[in-house]
Coordinates of C-alpha atoms in Angstrom, one line a residue:
Chain R
M1 CA 65.7 48.4 -15.1
T2 CA 64.1 46.0 -12.6
G3 CA 67.3 43.9 -12.6
K4 CA 69.4 47.0 -11.7
V5 CA 67.0 48.0 -8.9
L6 CA 67.0 44.4 -7.6
A7 CA 70.8 44.3 -7.7
I8 CA 70.9 47.3 -5.5
A9 CA 68.2 45.9 -3.2
V10 CA 70.0 42.6 -2.8
N11 CA 73.3 44.3 -2.1
T12 CA 71.6 46.6 0.5
F13 CA 70.1 43.6 2.2
K14 CA 73.6 42.0 2.3
E15 CA 75.0 45.3 3.8
A16 CA 72.2 45.6 6.3
V17 CA 72.5 42.1 7.7
R18 CA 76.1 42.8 8.5
N19 CA 75.1 45.7 10.7
R20 CA 75.8 44.8 14.4
I21 CA 73.0 47.1 15.6
L22 CA 70.5 44.7 13.9
Y23 CA 71.7 41.8 16.0
V24 CA 71.7 43.8 19.2
L25 CA 68.1 44.8 18.5
L26 CA 67.1 41.2 17.7
F27 CA 68.8 40.0 20.9
F28 CA 66.7 42.5 22.8
A29 CA 63.5 41.4 21.0
I30 CA 64.2 37.8 22.0
L31 CA 64.9 38.8 25.6
I32 CA 61.7 40.8 25.9
L33 CA 59.6 38.0 24.3
L34 CA 61.1 35.5 26.8
G35 CA 60.5 38.1 29.5
A36 CA 56.8 38.3 28.4
W37 CA 56.7 34.5 29.0
V38 CA 58.0 35.0 32.6
A39 CA 55.7 38.0 33.2
S40 CA 52.6 36.1 32.1
S41 CA 53.5 33.2 34.3
L42 CA 53.7 35.5 37.4
A43 CA 50.2 37.1 36.7
I44 CA 47.2 35.7 38.4
F45 CA 44.8 36.4 35.6
G46 CA 45.0 37.9 32.1
Q47 CA 48.1 35.9 31.4
E48 CA 47.4 35.5 27.7
K49 CA 46.7 39.2 27.3
I50 CA 50.0 40.2 29.0
I51 CA 52.1 38.0 26.8
R52 CA 50.2 38.9 23.6
D53 CA 50.4 42.7 24.2
L54 CA 54.0 42.6 25.2
G55 CA 54.9 40.5 22.2
V56 CA 53.1 42.5 19.6
A57 CA 54.5 45.8 21.1
T58 CA 58.0 44.3 21.0
I59 CA 57.8 43.3 17.3
N60 CA 56.5 46.8 16.5
I61 CA 59.0 48.8 18.4
I62 CA 62.0 46.7 17.4
S63 CA 61.0 47.0 13.8
V64 CA 60.8 50.8 14.1
L65 CA 64.3 50.8 15.7
I66 CA 65.7 48.6 12.9
A67 CA 64.2 51.0 10.3
V68 CA 65.7 54.0 12.1
F69 CA 69.1 52.8 13.1
V70 CA 69.9 50.5 10.2
G71 CA 68.0 52.5 7.6
V72 CA 69.3 56.0 8.1
G73 CA 72.9 55.0 7.7
L74 CA 72.5 53.0 4.4
V75 CA 72.1 55.9 2.0
Y76 CA 74.3 58.2 4.0
N77 CA 77.2 55.7 4.1
D78 CA 77.2 55.5 0.3
L79 CA 77.3 59.3 0.1
D80 CA 79.9 59.7 2.8
K81 CA 82.3 57.0 1.5
K82 CA 81.6 58.0 -2.1
T83 CA 80.6 54.5 -3.1
I84 CA 77.7 56.3 -4.9
Y85 CA 80.2 57.7 -7.4
T86 CA 80.7 54.3 -9.1
I87 CA 77.0 53.5 -8.9
V88 CA 75.2 56.5 -10.3
S89 CA 77.9 56.8 -13.1
K90 CA 76.6 53.5 -14.4
P91 CA 73.6 53.5 -16.8
I92 CA 71.0 53.9 -14.0
S93 CA 68.9 56.8 -12.8
R94 CA 69.3 58.2 -9.3
W95 CA 65.8 57.0 -8.4
H96 CA 66.8 53.4 -9.2
F97 CA 69.4 53.8 -6.4
L98 CA 66.9 55.1 -3.9
V99 CA 64.2 52.6 -4.7
G100 CA 66.8 49.8 -4.6
K101 CA 68.0 51.0 -1.2
F102 CA 64.4 51.3 0.1
L103 CA 63.5 47.7 -1.1
G104 CA 66.7 46.3 0.4
L105 CA 66.0 47.9 3.7
L106 CA 62.4 46.8 3.6
L107 CA 63.4 43.2 2.9
T108 CA 65.7 43.3 5.9
I109 CA 62.9 44.6 8.1
F110 CA 60.4 42.1 6.7
V111 CA 62.7 39.2 7.3
N112 CA 63.3 40.4 10.9
I113 CA 59.5 40.8 11.5
L114 CA 58.9 37.3 10.3
F115 CA 61.7 36.0 12.5
M116 CA 60.4 37.8 15.6
T117 CA 56.8 36.7 14.8
F118 CA 58.0 33.1 14.4
F119 CA 59.8 33.3 17.7
F120 CA 56.8 34.8 19.4
L121 CA 54.5 32.1 18.1
L122 CA 56.9 29.5 19.4
V123 CA 56.9 31.2 22.8
L124 CA 53.0 31.2 22.7
Y125 CA 53.0 27.6 21.6
F126 CA 55.1 26.4 24.4
R127 CA 53.2 28.6 26.8
D128 CA 50.1 26.6 25.7
F129 CA 48.2 29.5 24.2
T130 CA 48.1 28.5 20.6
K131 CA 47.8 24.7 20.7
D132 CA 45.0 24.5 18.2
S133 CA 43.6 21.4 16.8
V134 CA 45.9 21.4 13.9
L135 CA 49.0 21.5 16.0
E136 CA 47.6 19.0 18.5
K137 CA 47.0 16.7 15.6
L138 CA 50.5 17.2 14.4
A139 CA 51.8 16.7 17.9
V140 CA 49.9 13.4 18.3
E141 CA 51.4 12.3 15.0
G142 CA 54.9 13.0 16.5
I143 CA 55.9 16.3 15.0
S144 CA 59.6 17.1 15.1
G145 CA 61.2 20.4 15.9
A146 CA 62.0 20.9 12.2
G147 CA 58.5 20.0 11.3
L148 CA 57.0 22.6 13.6
M149 CA 59.4 25.2 12.2
F150 CA 58.3 24.3 8.7
Y151 CA 54.7 24.5 9.7
Y152 CA 55.1 28.0 11.1
I153 CA 57.2 29.3 8.2
K154 CA 54.6 27.9 5.8
S155 CA 51.8 29.5 7.8
A156 CA 53.6 32.9 7.9
V157 CA 54.2 32.9 4.2
L158 CA 50.7 31.8 3.4
A159 CA 49.1 34.3 5.8
T160 CA 51.2 37.1 4.4
G161 CA 50.2 36.1 0.9
Q162 CA 46.6 35.8 1.8
A163 CA 46.7 39.2 3.5
L164 CA 48.3 40.7 0.4
L165 CA 45.4 39.4 -1.7
T166 CA 43.2 41.3 0.7
V167 CA 41.1 38.3 1.4
G168 CA 39.9 40.1 4.5
S169 CA 40.2 37.1 6.8
L170 CA 43.2 34.9 7.2
G171 CA 41.1 32.0 8.3
F172 CA 44.1 29.7 8.2
Y173 CA 44.6 29.3 11.9
E174 CA 42.4 27.7 14.3
T175 CA 42.9 30.1 17.2
A176 CA 42.1 33.8 17.3
T177 CA 45.4 34.6 19.0
T178 CA 47.6 33.2 16.2
Q179 CA 45.4 34.9 13.6
G180 CA 45.7 38.2 15.5
I181 CA 49.5 38.0 15.7
M182 CA 49.9 37.2 12.0
V183 CA 47.6 40.1 11.1
S184 CA 49.4 42.4 13.5
S185 CA 52.8 41.5 12.0
F186 CA 51.4 42.2 8.6
L187 CA 50.2 45.6 9.7
T188 CA 53.6 46.3 11.2
M189 CA 55.1 45.5 7.8
L190 CA 52.8 48.1 6.2
E191 CA 53.7 50.6 8.9
M192 CA 57.4 50.0 8.4
T193 CA 57.0 50.5 4.6
I194 CA 56.1 54.1 5.4
I195 CA 58.7 54.6 8.2
T196 CA 61.4 53.1 5.9
A197 CA 60.4 55.5 3.1
F198 CA 60.9 58.4 5.6
A199 CA 64.3 57.0 6.7
V200 CA 65.4 56.9 3.1
L201 CA 64.0 60.4 2.4
F202 CA 65.8 61.9 5.5
S203 CA 69.1 60.1 4.9
S204 CA 69.1 61.3 1.3
F205 CA 69.9 64.9 2.5
S206 CA 70.9 64.8 6.1
S207 CA 73.3 63.1 8.6
P208 CA 72.4 59.8 10.2
T209 CA 71.8 61.5 13.6
L210 CA 69.4 64.1 12.2
S211 CA 67.7 61.5 10.0
A212 CA 67.2 59.1 12.9
F213 CA 65.7 62.0 15.0
L214 CA 63.4 63.1 12.2
T215 CA 62.2 59.5 11.5
V216 CA 61.4 59.0 15.1
I217 CA 59.5 62.3 15.2
V218 CA 57.5 61.2 12.2
F219 CA 56.7 57.8 13.9
L220 CA 55.6 59.5 17.1
I221 CA 53.4 62.1 15.3
G222 CA 52.1 59.3 13.1
R223 CA 51.1 57.2 16.2
A224 CA 49.6 60.2 17.9
N225 CA 47.9 61.4 14.7
E226 CA 44.3 61.0 15.8
D227 CA 45.1 62.3 19.3
L228 CA 46.6 65.4 17.8
Y229 CA 43.6 66.0 15.7
F230 CA 41.3 65.5 18.7
F231 CA 43.5 67.9 20.7
A232 CA 43.3 70.6 18.0
N233 CA 39.6 70.3 17.8
M234 CA 39.3 70.4 21.6
L235 CA 41.2 73.7 21.7
V236 CA 38.7 75.2 19.2
H237 CA 35.8 73.7 21.0
R238 CA 36.9 75.1 24.4
A239 CA 37.6 78.6 22.9
G240 CA 34.3 78.6 21.1
G241 CA 35.8 79.0 17.6
V242 CA 39.1 79.4 15.8
E243 CA 38.8 83.2 15.9
N244 CA 38.7 83.2 19.7
L245 CA 42.0 81.3 20.1
A246 CA 44.8 83.3 21.9
G247 CA 48.2 83.7 20.2
G248 CA 49.9 80.7 21.7
Q249 CA 46.8 78.5 21.4
F250 CA 46.3 79.6 17.8
L251 CA 49.9 78.5 16.9
T252 CA 49.4 75.2 18.8
Y253 CA 46.2 74.6 17.0
W254 CA 47.7 75.1 13.5
F255 CA 50.9 73.2 14.4
S256 CA 48.8 70.2 15.6
L257 CA 46.6 70.3 12.6
A258 CA 49.5 70.7 10.2
A259 CA 51.4 67.9 11.9
C260 CA 48.5 65.4 11.8
H261 CA 47.8 66.2 8.1
V262 CA 51.4 66.0 6.9
A263 CA 52.6 63.1 9.0
P264 CA 51.2 59.6 8.2
N265 CA 48.2 58.3 10.2
L266 CA 49.8 55.2 11.7
E267 CA 46.6 54.5 13.6
F268 CA 45.5 52.6 10.5
F269 CA 48.0 50.0 11.4
N270 CA 47.1 49.9 15.1
Q271 CA 47.4 46.3 16.2
R272 CA 45.8 46.7 19.6
E273 CA 42.3 46.6 18.2
V274 CA 43.2 43.7 15.9
I275 CA 44.5 41.7 18.9
A276 CA 41.6 42.8 21.1
A277 CA 39.1 41.6 18.6
L278 CA 39.3 37.9 19.4
G279 CA 36.9 37.1 16.6
K280 CA 38.2 36.8 13.1
P281 CA 40.7 39.7 12.6
E282 CA 40.4 41.4 9.2
I283 CA 42.6 43.6 7.1
G284 CA 40.6 45.9 5.0
F285 CA 41.9 47.1 1.6
Y286 CA 42.4 50.7 2.9
P287 CA 45.4 50.2 5.2
I288 CA 47.2 48.3 2.4
F289 CA 46.4 51.1 -0.2
Y290 CA 47.3 53.8 2.3
G291 CA 50.6 52.2 3.3
L292 CA 51.8 51.7 -0.2
A293 CA 50.5 55.0 -1.6
Y294 CA 52.0 57.0 1.3
A295 CA 55.4 55.2 1.0
A296 CA 55.4 55.8 -2.8
S297 CA 54.7 59.5 -2.3
V298 CA 57.5 59.9 0.3
L299 CA 59.9 58.1 -2.1
A300 CA 58.9 60.4 -4.9
I301 CA 59.8 63.4 -2.8
A302 CA 63.1 61.7 -1.8
T303 CA 63.8 61.2 -5.5
V304 CA 63.2 64.9 -6.3
V305 CA 65.5 65.9 -3.5
F306 CA 68.1 63.4 -4.5
N307 CA 68.0 64.3 -8.2
R308 CA 68.9 67.9 -7.4
R309 CA 71.9 67.3 -5.1
N310 CA 75.6 67.4 -5.7
F311 CA 77.4 64.4 -4.2
K312 CA 80.2 65.9 -2.1
Chain P
M1 CA 84.6 64.2 -36.6
A2 CA 82.7 65.6 -33.6
P3 CA 84.7 65.5 -30.4
L4 CA 83.8 62.7 -27.9
I5 CA 83.7 65.2 -25.1
E6 CA 82.8 68.8 -25.8
I7 CA 82.8 71.4 -22.9
R8 CA 81.7 74.9 -23.5
G9 CA 81.9 77.7 -20.9
L10 CA 81.5 75.3 -18.0
S11 CA 81.5 77.0 -14.6
K12 CA 80.9 75.7 -11.1
V13 CA 80.4 77.9 -8.1
Y14 CA 79.9 76.2 -4.7
V15 CA 77.7 78.0 -2.3
Q16 CA 77.8 77.3 1.4
D17 CA 74.4 77.3 3.1
F18 CA 73.7 78.2 6.7
L19 CA 74.4 74.6 7.7
G20 CA 77.8 74.8 6.1
T21 CA 76.8 72.4 3.4
E22 CA 78.2 73.1 -0.1
H23 CA 75.9 72.9 -3.0
G24 CA 75.7 74.5 -6.4
R25 CA 72.0 74.8 -7.2
V26 CA 70.8 77.7 -4.9
K27 CA 71.7 81.1 -6.1
I28 CA 72.5 82.6 -2.8
R29 CA 75.2 85.2 -2.9
L30 CA 76.7 85.6 0.6
K31 CA 80.0 87.2 1.1
N32 CA 82.8 84.7 1.6
R33 CA 80.4 81.8 1.1
R34 CA 81.1 81.3 -2.6
R35 CA 83.9 79.2 -4.0
V36 CA 84.5 79.2 -7.7
A37 CA 85.8 75.8 -8.6
L38 CA 85.6 76.1 -12.3
E39 CA 85.3 79.1 -14.5
N40 CA 84.4 79.2 -18.2
L41 CA 86.1 76.0 -19.2
N42 CA 86.2 75.1 -22.9
L43 CA 87.7 71.7 -23.8
N44 CA 87.5 69.1 -26.5
V45 CA 88.5 65.5 -26.2
E46 CA 88.9 63.7 -29.5
E47 CA 88.2 60.0 -30.1
G48 CA 91.1 57.6 -29.7
Q49 CA 93.2 60.0 -27.6
I50 CA 94.8 59.7 -24.1
F51 CA 93.8 63.1 -22.6
G52 CA 95.5 64.3 -19.4
L53 CA 93.7 66.8 -17.1
L54 CA 96.5 68.2 -15.1
G55 CA 96.8 70.8 -12.4
P56 CA 97.7 71.3 -8.7
N57 CA 95.2 70.6 -5.9
G58 CA 92.1 72.7 -6.1
A59 CA 92.6 73.3 -9.8
G60 CA 89.1 72.0 -10.8
K61 CA 90.1 68.6 -12.3
T62 CA 87.9 66.5 -10.1
T63 CA 85.1 69.1 -10.4
T64 CA 85.2 68.8 -14.2
I65 CA 85.1 65.0 -14.0
K66 CA 82.3 65.0 -11.4
I67 CA 80.2 67.3 -13.7
L68 CA 80.9 65.0 -16.7
M69 CA 79.8 62.0 -14.7
G70 CA 76.6 63.7 -13.4
L71 CA 77.7 63.7 -9.8
H72 CA 77.7 67.5 -9.6
F73 CA 75.6 70.0 -11.6
Q74 CA 77.3 72.9 -13.4
T75 CA 76.4 76.4 -12.4
S76 CA 76.5 77.5 -16.1
G77 CA 77.8 76.3 -19.4
T78 CA 77.2 73.1 -21.3
A79 CA 78.9 69.8 -21.9
T80 CA 78.1 66.9 -24.1
M81 CA 79.6 63.4 -24.4
M82 CA 79.3 61.5 -27.6
G83 CA 77.0 64.3 -28.8
R84 CA 74.4 63.7 -26.1
P85 CA 73.7 65.6 -22.9
L86 CA 75.4 64.7 -19.6
G87 CA 73.6 62.0 -17.5
D88 CA 72.1 60.3 -20.5
N89 CA 71.9 56.6 -19.7
M90 CA 72.7 55.6 -23.4
V91 CA 76.0 57.5 -23.0
K92 CA 76.7 56.0 -19.6
E93 CA 76.5 52.5 -21.1
Q94 CA 79.6 53.4 -23.1
I95 CA 81.6 55.0 -20.3
G96 CA 83.8 53.4 -17.7
F97 CA 84.6 55.6 -14.6
L98 CA 87.0 55.3 -11.7
P99 CA 86.8 58.0 -9.1
E100 CA 89.7 59.2 -7.0
N101 CA 90.4 57.1 -3.9
P102 CA 87.4 54.8 -4.6
F103 CA 85.6 53.1 -1.8
F104 CA 83.7 49.9 -2.5
Y105 CA 81.4 47.6 -0.6
D106 CA 84.3 45.8 1.2
Y107 CA 82.2 42.8 2.2
L108 CA 81.9 41.7 -1.4
T109 CA 84.6 39.4 -2.9
G110 CA 86.3 40.6 -6.1
D111 CA 84.0 38.3 -8.1
E112 CA 80.8 39.5 -6.3
F113 CA 81.9 43.1 -6.6
L114 CA 82.3 42.9 -10.4
N115 CA 79.1 40.9 -10.7
F116 CA 77.2 43.7 -8.9
Y117 CA 78.6 46.4 -11.2
G118 CA 77.9 44.1 -14.2
Q119 CA 74.3 44.0 -13.1
L120 CA 74.2 47.8 -13.0
Y121 CA 75.4 47.8 -16.6
G122 CA 72.5 45.6 -17.4
M123 CA 74.9 42.8 -18.6
S124 CA 73.3 39.3 -18.9
A125 CA 74.5 36.6 -16.5
A126 CA 76.3 34.8 -19.4
A127 CA 78.1 38.0 -20.4
R128 CA 79.2 38.6 -16.8
R129 CA 80.4 35.0 -16.4
Q130 CA 82.6 35.5 -19.5
R131 CA 83.8 39.1 -18.9
I132 CA 84.6 39.0 -15.1
P133 CA 87.4 36.3 -15.3
E134 CA 88.9 38.2 -18.3
L135 CA 89.0 41.4 -16.4
L136 CA 90.3 39.9 -13.2
K137 CA 93.1 38.5 -15.3
L138 CA 93.8 41.8 -17.0
V139 CA 94.2 43.6 -13.7
G140 CA 96.1 40.7 -12.0
L141 CA 93.4 39.8 -9.4
S142 CA 92.5 36.3 -10.6
K143 CA 93.9 34.8 -7.5
A144 CA 92.1 37.2 -5.2
A145 CA 88.7 36.8 -6.9
G146 CA 87.3 35.0 -3.8
V147 CA 88.7 37.3 -1.2
P148 CA 86.5 40.1 0.3
L149 CA 87.7 43.6 -0.8
R150 CA 88.5 44.4 2.9
G151 CA 91.4 42.1 2.5
Y152 CA 92.8 44.0 -0.5
S153 CA 95.8 46.4 -0.5
K154 CA 95.4 49.9 -1.8
G155 CA 96.9 48.9 -5.1
M156 CA 94.6 45.9 -5.4
L157 CA 91.6 48.1 -4.7
Q158 CA 92.7 50.5 -7.4
R159 CA 93.0 47.6 -9.9
A160 CA 89.6 46.3 -8.8
G161 CA 88.3 49.8 -9.5
L162 CA 89.8 49.8 -12.9
A163 CA 88.2 46.4 -13.6
Q164 CA 84.7 47.7 -12.8
A165 CA 85.4 50.7 -15.1
L166 CA 86.1 48.3 -17.9
L167 CA 83.3 45.8 -17.4
N168 CA 81.2 47.2 -20.2
D169 CA 84.1 47.3 -22.7
P170 CA 83.6 51.1 -22.8
K171 CA 84.3 53.5 -25.6
L172 CA 85.4 56.2 -23.2
V173 CA 87.2 55.7 -19.9
I174 CA 87.4 58.5 -17.4
L175 CA 89.9 58.0 -14.5
D176 CA 90.2 60.5 -11.7
E177 CA 93.8 60.3 -10.3
P178 CA 94.2 56.6 -11.1
Q179 CA 97.8 56.5 -9.9
S180 CA 97.1 58.3 -6.6
G181 CA 98.7 56.5 -3.7
L182 CA 100.3 53.7 -5.8
D183 CA 103.9 52.6 -5.6
P184 CA 106.1 52.8 -8.8
F185 CA 105.0 49.3 -9.8
G186 CA 101.4 50.0 -9.4
R187 CA 101.8 53.3 -11.4
K188 CA 103.4 51.4 -14.2
E189 CA 100.6 48.8 -14.2
V190 CA 98.0 51.5 -14.5
R191 CA 100.0 53.3 -17.2
D192 CA 100.3 50.1 -19.2
I193 CA 96.6 49.5 -18.9
I194 CA 95.8 53.0 -20.2
V195 CA 98.2 52.5 -23.1
R196 CA 96.6 49.1 -23.9
L197 CA 93.1 50.8 -23.9
K198 CA 94.3 53.3 -26.4
E199 CA 95.7 50.5 -28.6
E200 CA 92.2 48.9 -28.5
G201 CA 90.8 52.1 -29.9
K202 CA 89.4 53.5 -26.7
T203 CA 89.5 57.1 -25.6
V204 CA 91.0 57.7 -22.1
M205 CA 90.6 60.9 -20.1
F206 CA 92.4 61.0 -16.8
S207 CA 93.4 63.5 -14.2
S208 CA 96.8 63.4 -12.5
H209 CA 99.4 65.1 -10.4
I210 CA 102.1 62.7 -11.6
L211 CA 103.4 64.7 -14.6
S212 CA 106.1 62.3 -15.6
D213 CA 103.5 59.6 -16.2
A214 CA 101.2 62.0 -18.0
E215 CA 104.1 63.1 -20.2
M216 CA 104.9 59.5 -21.1
I217 CA 101.4 58.5 -22.3
C218 CA 99.2 61.5 -23.0
D219 CA 98.5 62.7 -26.5
R220 CA 96.9 65.9 -25.3
V221 CA 96.8 67.6 -22.0
A222 CA 94.9 70.5 -20.4
I223 CA 96.4 72.3 -17.5
L224 CA 94.0 73.9 -15.0
H225 CA 94.8 76.3 -12.2
Q226 CA 92.3 77.6 -9.7
G227 CA 89.4 76.7 -12.0
H228 CA 90.9 78.3 -15.1
L229 CA 92.3 76.5 -18.2
I230 CA 95.8 77.9 -18.6
A231 CA 97.0 75.7 -21.4
E232 CA 95.8 73.0 -23.7
G233 CA 97.2 71.1 -26.6
H234 CA 99.4 68.3 -27.9
L235 CA 102.5 67.8 -25.8
S236 CA 104.6 68.5 -28.9
E237 CA 102.9 71.9 -29.2
L238 CA 103.2 72.8 -25.5
L239 CA 106.8 71.7 -24.8
S240 CA 109.6 73.6 -26.5
T241 CA 111.7 71.3 -28.6
R242 CA 114.9 73.2 -28.0
I243 CA 117.3 72.1 -25.3
N244 CA 116.9 74.4 -22.4
E245 CA 119.3 72.9 -19.9
Y246 CA 122.7 71.1 -19.9
E247 CA 123.6 68.9 -17.0
V248 CA 127.1 67.9 -16.1
Q249 CA 127.9 65.3 -13.5
M250 CA 131.5 65.3 -12.3
R251 CA 133.7 63.7 -9.7
G252 CA 136.7 65.3 -8.0
P253 CA 136.9 68.7 -9.9
S254 CA 139.8 71.0 -9.1
A255 CA 139.2 74.0 -6.9
E256 CA 139.6 76.4 -9.9
L257 CA 137.2 74.4 -12.0
L258 CA 134.7 74.2 -9.1
E259 CA 134.9 78.0 -8.7
M260 CA 134.2 78.5 -12.4
V261 CA 131.3 76.1 -12.3
R262 CA 129.7 77.9 -9.3
K263 CA 129.9 81.2 -11.2
A264 CA 128.6 79.9 -14.5
A265 CA 126.0 77.3 -13.5
R266 CA 122.4 77.9 -12.6
T267 CA 122.6 75.3 -9.8
V268 CA 125.3 73.1 -8.3
V269 CA 124.4 70.2 -6.1
E270 CA 126.8 67.9 -4.3
G271 CA 125.8 64.4 -3.5
Q272 CA 127.8 61.2 -2.7
G273 CA 131.1 62.8 -3.8
D274 CA 129.7 63.9 -7.2
Y275 CA 128.8 67.4 -8.3
F276 CA 125.7 68.0 -10.4
A277 CA 125.8 71.3 -12.3
S278 CA 123.1 72.6 -14.5
F279 CA 123.9 75.2 -17.2
A280 CA 121.7 77.4 -19.3
N281 CA 124.5 78.0 -21.7
E282 CA 125.9 75.2 -23.9
K283 CA 129.2 76.9 -24.2
D284 CA 129.9 76.9 -20.5
A285 CA 128.8 73.3 -20.1
L286 CA 131.2 72.2 -23.0
E287 CA 134.0 74.2 -21.4
V288 CA 133.6 72.3 -18.2
T289 CA 133.6 69.0 -20.0
R290 CA 136.8 70.0 -21.9
R291 CA 138.6 70.9 -18.6
L292 CA 137.4 67.7 -17.0
A293 CA 138.8 65.8 -20.0
S294 CA 142.1 67.6 -19.6
G295 CA 142.5 66.2 -16.1
E296 CA 140.8 68.6 -13.8
G297 CA 138.5 65.9 -12.6
T298 CA 136.4 63.0 -14.0
L299 CA 133.4 63.5 -16.2
M300 CA 130.6 61.2 -15.1
A301 CA 127.8 62.3 -17.4
Y302 CA 126.8 65.1 -19.8
T303 CA 123.1 65.4 -20.5
P304 CA 121.4 68.1 -22.7
R305 CA 117.8 68.4 -21.3
R306 CA 114.7 69.3 -23.2
E307 CA 111.9 71.0 -21.3
S308 CA 109.8 68.5 -19.5
L309 CA 106.1 68.7 -18.8
E310 CA 107.0 69.3 -15.2
D311 CA 109.2 72.3 -16.2
Y312 CA 106.4 73.6 -18.3
F313 CA 103.8 73.1 -15.6
I314 CA 105.8 74.8 -13.0
R315 CA 106.7 77.7 -15.3
E316 CA 103.0 78.2 -16.3
I317 CA 101.6 77.9 -12.7
E318 CA 104.3 80.2 -11.2
G319 CA 103.7 82.7 -14.0
K320 CA 100.0 82.6 -13.2
R321 CA 100.7 83.1 -9.5
A322 CA 103.1 86.0 -10.2
Q323 CA 100.4 87.6 -12.3
E324 CA 97.9 87.2 -9.5
R325 CA 100.3 88.7 -6.9
D326 CA 101.0 91.7 -9.2
A327 CA 97.3 92.2 -9.7
A328 CA 96.7 92.0 -6.0
S329 CA 99.4 94.5 -5.1
T330 CA 98.3 96.9 -7.9
G331 CA 94.8 96.7 -6.5
K332 CA 96.0 97.5 -3.0
E333 CA 98.0 100.5 -4.2
S334 CA 95.1 101.9 -6.2
A335 CA 92.9 101.5 -3.1
K336 CA 95.3 103.6 -1.1

């Protein structure tokens, strides 16, 4: 069973990395990260904050765009071109196909997040913001370009592994900035797990355009989740109770409340606070549990929908 | 012995929802939004046979196959394959399937493509390494094994599709229009593979428009028309053994003979200086050959023709259409 899901996942990864949109998005990511360098150079103060915030936001937004624009087409293409006929007629269940697609897309996004993070760390390094004692030591010993690349790849893998084990603190890096960026990228991966699950859910029953639209809506509501909750409560507070809400306000109240309860709370993966806390950034157990459980629930719904449909 | 495929009262009604999407699970009954694709189909496919599912476009052939392969769900009725319900993974392990006009991941090479499907069958790496070159050889794609599928011609893609359907050495092979879009050579290759599969003891069910091919290789056929089964049986049962037509090909007939031929023959066609006359009556045909022999022209060929599957098919379908027209006109008159 695992082998069949993995075969679909690997094939999905092969398919996704052939998508030109992916490279256009990565090109923009590199452009913005380099732009962040220039912008921070022009600032009189807060240079490190500018480059850090821009970089983290870029990695996050580009990841969402990859999930949306690459993700929504993957399931739909197999349905539209009827490739799915020869796949689900093999001894696999339909959920194997969906989970395989999900994992393949997730792998694509994770690889891209790692690539962007690596590039961003390089920008920071050359901008002199992360030259910690370890790197300086390596530099003194005459580190080569390949050696530096190896150092960062090893660091990224180790940091991700450590975070997965919920050690709470990465503690690998000497500087808070590097730690913060690694943690922030890990949180972005968790956030993308949920967004990818939604992209797969929507594309299992609707067109790519509608799927992309719905996935973006979920992302926006998810990001504004706590604000929506605050807004709903503020309406009640001002009116002096739910019973005093006028017709339109009453609908707005229930819509806001329903939206923030149904949509995921992506504030759990908010990187701003992590970056701002220049101490030792920590990842609690809850965001990991929340991300995985939420994505699993969305995939379960996608499976129910997918199991019932006729393939045209 | 229990049939390999058993279909009982299978029906499929597509319902169009407000978005225009067709599905078959929601029981909405809106006027003009329902399309009956299959109605009360009963069929048996026995082991070791080549079974042809025939019919014009929209007859319900592909719908039947889609339901059998678990791609669509029936509205009512039941079907089993190898005595087990549809969609059972144990059954799927023993089935090879090629859909109509298949589309595959075209960035994969022939080798990678079969390797991917081998993994879906749960074949071990060693089994795949052994089986894939064998199949590529069988379908004549050994030289194209390293070429991405986007570089394949339609015929090559069809053969690659056949190869993926045979990866698991299936007991039952289901092919939807396997000869669609192929040239005569490609059609012959597919026909030969189907016959070879039968010789290996496999059961093959395929749908086709190409009746001459079906006639050549099928043991049994079912003819569908607008979702209804209109005939099913062995070809020897369906086709009459009597001669039903006599064809005479002649060159340079005299004016008198030609006049006689035009009066007596069902059809007379002229082409490249020859006349092709078709007679229902053997006596008339023999009279023409006698007069040709006595110098009123040259006899090129005399062919008594048995009813072909195509003749039978056209006769049955046209009969069905005539019945429908009669029923419709009777309905209109009674409405007046």
